[in-house]
mmCIF file of N, CA and C in Angstrom:
data_model
loop_
_atom_site.group_PDB
_atom_site.id
_atom_site.type_symbol
_atom_site.label_atom_id
_atom_site.label_comp_id
_atom_site.label_asym_id
_atom_site.label_seq_id
_atom_site.Cartn_x
_atom_site.Cartn_y
_atom_site.Cartn_z
ATOM 1 N N UNK V 594 -28.195 -22.514 -22.280
ATOM 2 C CA UNK V 594 -27.302 -22.753 -21.067
ATOM 3 C C UNK V 594 -25.872 -22.874 -21.399
ATOM 4 N N UNK V 595 -25.584 -23.462 -22.637
ATOM 5 C CA UNK V 595 -24.135 -23.549 -23.090
ATOM 6 C C UNK V 595 -23.542 -22.238 -23.287
ATOM 7 N N UNK V 596 -24.376 -21.396 -24.084
ATOM 8 C CA UNK V 596 -23.950 -20.039 -24.343
ATOM 9 C C UNK V 596 -23.678 -19.217 -23.172
ATOM 10 N N UNK V 597 -24.413 -19.423 -22.077
ATOM 11 C CA UNK V 597 -24.240 -18.617 -20.819
ATOM 12 C C UNK V 597 -22.927 -19.012 -20.130
ATOM 13 N N UNK V 598 -22.731 -20.362 -20.055
ATOM 14 C CA UNK V 598 -21.448 -20.879 -19.526
ATOM 15 C C UNK V 598 -20.235 -20.584 -20.384
ATOM 16 N N UNK V 599 -20.305 -20.576 -21.659
ATOM 17 C CA UNK V 599 -19.154 -20.121 -22.414
ATOM 18 C C UNK V 599 -19.020 -18.602 -22.287
ATOM 19 N N UNK V 600 -19.867 -17.808 -22.138
ATOM 20 C CA UNK V 600 -19.756 -16.303 -22.014
ATOM 21 C C UNK V 600 -19.242 -16.040 -20.690
ATOM 22 N N UNK V 601 -19.619 -16.752 -19.667
ATOM 23 C CA UNK V 601 -19.071 -16.487 -18.273
ATOM 24 C C UNK V 601 -17.642 -16.942 -18.260
ATOM 25 N N UNK V 602 -17.400 -18.023 -18.997
ATOM 26 C CA UNK V 602 -15.992 -18.486 -18.950
ATOM 27 C C UNK V 602 -15.016 -17.460 -19.644
ATOM 28 N N UNK V 603 -15.434 -16.912 -20.679
ATOM 29 C CA UNK V 603 -14.668 -15.984 -21.448
ATOM 30 C C UNK V 603 -14.527 -14.635 -20.524
ATOM 31 N N UNK V 604 -15.469 -14.231 -19.849
ATOM 32 C CA UNK V 604 -15.517 -13.014 -18.997
ATOM 33 C C UNK V 604 -14.428 -13.342 -17.789
ATOM 34 N N UNK V 605 -14.440 -14.527 -17.260
ATOM 35 C CA UNK V 605 -13.627 -14.812 -16.092
ATOM 36 C C UNK V 605 -12.052 -14.867 -16.760
ATOM 37 N N UNK V 606 -11.964 -15.369 -17.911
ATOM 38 C CA UNK V 606 -10.660 -15.461 -18.430
ATOM 39 C C UNK V 606 -10.064 -14.153 -18.669
ATOM 40 N N UNK V 607 -10.934 -13.279 -19.184
ATOM 41 C CA UNK V 607 -10.540 -11.847 -19.544
ATOM 42 C C UNK V 607 -10.214 -11.171 -18.154
ATOM 43 N N UNK V 608 -10.957 -11.327 -17.134
ATOM 44 C CA UNK V 608 -10.820 -10.833 -15.773
ATOM 45 C C UNK V 608 -9.399 -11.285 -15.263
ATOM 46 N N UNK V 609 -9.139 -12.536 -15.473
ATOM 47 C CA UNK V 609 -7.893 -13.098 -14.920
ATOM 48 C C UNK V 609 -6.691 -12.509 -15.706
ATOM 49 N N UNK V 610 -6.761 -12.365 -16.968
ATOM 50 C CA UNK V 610 -5.694 -11.765 -17.749
ATOM 51 C C UNK V 610 -5.484 -10.271 -17.393
ATOM 52 N N UNK V 611 -6.658 -9.550 -17.111
ATOM 53 C CA UNK V 611 -6.563 -8.140 -16.826
ATOM 54 C C UNK V 611 -6.259 -7.883 -15.268
ATOM 55 N N UNK V 612 -6.131 -8.901 -14.407
ATOM 56 C CA UNK V 612 -6.108 -8.784 -13.054
ATOM 57 C C UNK V 612 -4.799 -7.838 -12.595
ATOM 58 N N UNK V 613 -3.587 -7.891 -13.160
ATOM 59 C CA UNK V 613 -2.609 -7.193 -12.802
ATOM 60 C C UNK V 613 -3.019 -5.507 -12.883
ATOM 61 N N UNK V 614 -3.676 -5.109 -13.935
ATOM 62 C CA UNK V 614 -4.154 -3.754 -14.071
ATOM 63 C C UNK V 614 -5.390 -3.525 -13.185
ATOM 64 N N UNK V 615 -6.221 -4.458 -13.119
ATOM 65 C CA UNK V 615 -7.471 -4.202 -12.208
ATOM 66 C C UNK V 615 -7.030 -4.019 -10.644
ATOM 67 N N UNK V 616 -5.995 -4.742 -10.227
ATOM 68 C CA UNK V 616 -5.563 -4.678 -8.862
ATOM 69 C C UNK V 616 -5.168 -3.278 -8.558
ATOM 70 N N UNK V 617 -4.682 -2.513 -9.515
ATOM 71 C CA UNK V 617 -4.196 -1.239 -9.297
ATOM 72 C C UNK V 617 -5.297 -0.174 -9.073
ATOM 73 N N UNK V 618 -6.562 -0.647 -9.314
ATOM 74 C CA UNK V 618 -7.745 0.425 -9.045
ATOM 75 C C UNK V 618 -8.070 0.500 -7.551
ATOM 76 N N UNK V 619 -8.509 1.611 -7.171
ATOM 77 C CA UNK V 619 -8.701 1.805 -5.622
ATOM 78 C C UNK V 619 -9.899 1.178 -5.133
ATOM 79 N N UNK V 620 -10.569 0.197 -5.794
ATOM 80 C CA UNK V 620 -11.707 -0.472 -5.293
ATOM 81 C C UNK V 620 -11.353 -1.280 -3.976
ATOM 82 N N UNK V 621 -12.207 -1.044 -2.973
ATOM 83 C CA UNK V 621 -11.901 -1.642 -1.751
ATOM 84 C C UNK V 621 -11.202 -0.615 -0.751
ATOM 85 N N UNK V 622 -10.776 0.497 -1.361
ATOM 86 C CA UNK V 622 -10.137 1.400 -0.538
ATOM 87 C C UNK V 622 -10.812 2.886 -0.748
ATOM 88 N N UNK V 623 -12.034 2.891 -1.243
ATOM 89 C CA UNK V 623 -12.697 4.160 -1.379
ATOM 90 C C UNK V 623 -13.087 4.810 -0.107
ATOM 91 N N UNK V 624 -13.312 6.213 -0.244
ATOM 92 C CA UNK V 624 -13.814 6.884 0.929
ATOM 93 C C UNK V 624 -15.266 6.321 1.169
ATOM 94 N N UNK V 625 -15.512 6.113 2.385
ATOM 95 C CA UNK V 625 -16.806 5.396 2.707
ATOM 96 C C UNK V 625 -16.709 4.046 3.039
ATOM 97 N N UNK V 626 -15.700 3.324 2.613
ATOM 98 C CA UNK V 626 -15.432 2.021 3.058
ATOM 99 C C UNK V 626 -15.076 1.970 4.615
ATOM 100 N N UNK V 627 -15.639 1.016 5.272
ATOM 101 C CA UNK V 627 -15.340 0.955 6.718
ATOM 102 C C UNK V 627 -14.135 -0.031 7.014
ATOM 103 N N UNK V 628 -13.192 0.559 7.806
ATOM 104 C CA UNK V 628 -12.123 -0.187 8.059
ATOM 105 C C UNK V 628 -11.712 0.090 9.564
ATOM 106 N N UNK V 629 -11.717 -0.891 10.370
ATOM 107 C CA UNK V 629 -11.487 -0.746 11.842
ATOM 108 C C UNK V 629 -10.307 -1.838 12.175
ATOM 109 N N UNK V 630 -9.328 -1.216 12.789
ATOM 110 C CA UNK V 630 -8.156 -2.042 13.271
ATOM 111 C C UNK V 630 -8.053 -1.947 14.736
ATOM 112 N N UNK V 631 -7.919 -2.949 15.442
ATOM 113 C CA UNK V 631 -7.631 -2.906 16.912
ATOM 114 C C UNK V 631 -6.454 -3.858 17.076
ATOM 115 N N UNK V 632 -6.116 -4.058 18.401
ATOM 116 C CA UNK V 632 -5.063 -4.819 18.680
ATOM 117 C C UNK V 632 -4.910 -6.267 18.045
ATOM 118 N N UNK V 633 -5.973 -7.066 18.350
ATOM 119 C CA UNK V 633 -6.024 -8.431 17.734
ATOM 120 C C UNK V 633 -7.216 -8.599 16.874
ATOM 121 N N UNK V 634 -7.703 -7.457 16.210
ATOM 122 C CA UNK V 634 -8.832 -7.604 15.356
ATOM 123 C C UNK V 634 -8.773 -6.623 14.226
ATOM 124 N N UNK V 635 -9.174 -6.975 13.084
ATOM 125 C CA UNK V 635 -9.269 -6.181 11.902
ATOM 126 C C UNK V 635 -10.604 -6.389 11.177
ATOM 127 N N UNK V 636 -11.375 -5.385 10.923
ATOM 128 C CA UNK V 636 -12.628 -5.505 10.135
ATOM 129 C C UNK V 636 -12.653 -4.484 9.001
ATOM 130 N N UNK V 637 -13.054 -5.053 7.777
ATOM 131 C CA UNK V 637 -13.102 -4.271 6.603
ATOM 132 C C UNK V 637 -14.399 -4.510 5.888
ATOM 133 N N UNK V 638 -15.215 -3.450 5.699
ATOM 134 C CA UNK V 638 -16.486 -3.670 5.046
ATOM 135 C C UNK V 638 -16.532 -2.535 3.851
ATOM 136 N N UNK V 639 -16.412 -3.024 2.599
ATOM 137 C CA UNK V 639 -16.313 -2.149 1.515
ATOM 138 C C UNK V 639 -17.720 -1.619 1.080
ATOM 139 N N UNK V 640 -18.220 -0.743 1.826
ATOM 140 C CA UNK V 640 -19.554 -0.212 1.600
ATOM 141 C C UNK V 640 -19.719 0.610 0.260
ATOM 142 N N UNK V 641 -18.838 1.591 0.079
ATOM 143 C CA UNK V 641 -18.882 2.399 -1.063
ATOM 144 C C UNK V 641 -18.519 1.536 -2.357
ATOM 145 N N UNK V 642 -17.647 0.637 -2.208
ATOM 146 C CA UNK V 642 -17.127 -0.150 -3.334
ATOM 147 C C UNK V 642 -18.336 -1.003 -3.771
ATOM 148 N N UNK V 643 -19.008 -1.636 -2.863
ATOM 149 C CA UNK V 643 -20.187 -2.472 -3.180
ATOM 150 C C UNK V 643 -21.319 -1.639 -3.886
ATOM 151 N N UNK V 644 -21.532 -0.465 -3.364
ATOM 152 C CA UNK V 644 -22.563 0.490 -4.008
ATOM 153 C C UNK V 644 -22.109 0.878 -5.353
ATOM 154 N N UNK V 645 -20.904 1.156 -5.587
ATOM 155 C CA UNK V 645 -20.401 1.469 -6.841
ATOM 156 C C UNK V 645 -20.531 0.419 -7.954
ATOM 157 N N UNK V 646 -20.043 -0.801 -7.464
ATOM 158 C CA UNK V 646 -20.175 -1.962 -8.390
ATOM 159 C C UNK V 646 -21.690 -2.277 -8.624
ATOM 160 N N UNK V 647 -22.575 -2.155 -7.752
ATOM 161 C CA UNK V 647 -23.871 -2.317 -7.950
ATOM 162 C C UNK V 647 -24.506 -1.416 -8.933
ATOM 163 N N UNK V 648 -24.227 -0.166 -8.886
ATOM 164 C CA UNK V 648 -24.686 0.905 -9.688
ATOM 165 C C UNK V 648 -24.134 0.613 -11.124
ATOM 166 N N UNK V 649 -22.922 0.375 -11.337
ATOM 167 C CA UNK V 649 -22.347 0.052 -12.632
ATOM 168 C C UNK V 649 -23.037 -1.182 -13.312
ATOM 169 N N UNK V 650 -23.109 -2.244 -12.480
ATOM 170 C CA UNK V 650 -23.762 -3.408 -12.944
ATOM 171 C C UNK V 650 -25.176 -3.221 -13.380
ATOM 172 N N UNK V 651 -25.901 -2.471 -12.570
ATOM 173 C CA UNK V 651 -27.323 -2.206 -12.917
ATOM 174 C C UNK V 651 -27.461 -1.437 -14.148
ATOM 175 N N UNK V 652 -26.496 -0.338 -14.340
ATOM 176 C CA UNK V 652 -26.599 0.357 -15.511
ATOM 177 C C UNK V 652 -26.239 -0.493 -16.738
ATOM 178 N N UNK V 653 -25.295 -1.357 -16.593
ATOM 179 C CA UNK V 653 -24.893 -2.189 -17.731
ATOM 180 C C UNK V 653 -25.997 -3.141 -18.112
ATOM 181 N N UNK V 654 -26.734 -3.758 -17.100
ATOM 182 C CA UNK V 654 -27.777 -4.636 -17.342
ATOM 183 C C UNK V 654 -29.005 -3.900 -17.976
ATOM 184 N N UNK V 655 -29.307 -2.723 -17.477
ATOM 185 C CA UNK V 655 -30.432 -1.891 -17.981
ATOM 186 C C UNK V 655 -30.140 -1.500 -19.423
ATOM 187 N N UNK V 656 -28.911 -1.167 -19.801
ATOM 188 C CA UNK V 656 -28.535 -0.719 -21.128
ATOM 189 C C UNK V 656 -28.657 -1.925 -22.135
ATOM 190 N N UNK V 657 -28.230 -3.166 -21.641
ATOM 191 C CA UNK V 657 -28.213 -4.391 -22.534
ATOM 192 C C UNK V 657 -29.642 -4.827 -22.720
ATOM 193 N N UNK V 658 -30.620 -4.579 -21.862
ATOM 194 C CA UNK V 658 -31.961 -5.071 -21.970
ATOM 195 C C UNK V 658 -32.779 -4.099 -22.815
ATOM 196 N N UNK V 659 -32.360 -2.906 -22.881
ATOM 197 C CA UNK V 659 -33.115 -1.922 -23.734
ATOM 198 C C UNK V 659 -33.075 -2.118 -25.068
#
């Protein structure tokens, strides 16, 4: 459990340091993401972004378990 928490902490630290560069990626604004704007209403559903992240994480987990 300690090793898992330390690993997660290091990953979060690295993501925090890399955030200025990661925020430049078009995640959340891909084709297929649903964005609706009305007068007093705004709705954003990152469908393709979620699918892309899911596929990448699945491949990474599959590769590390093999």
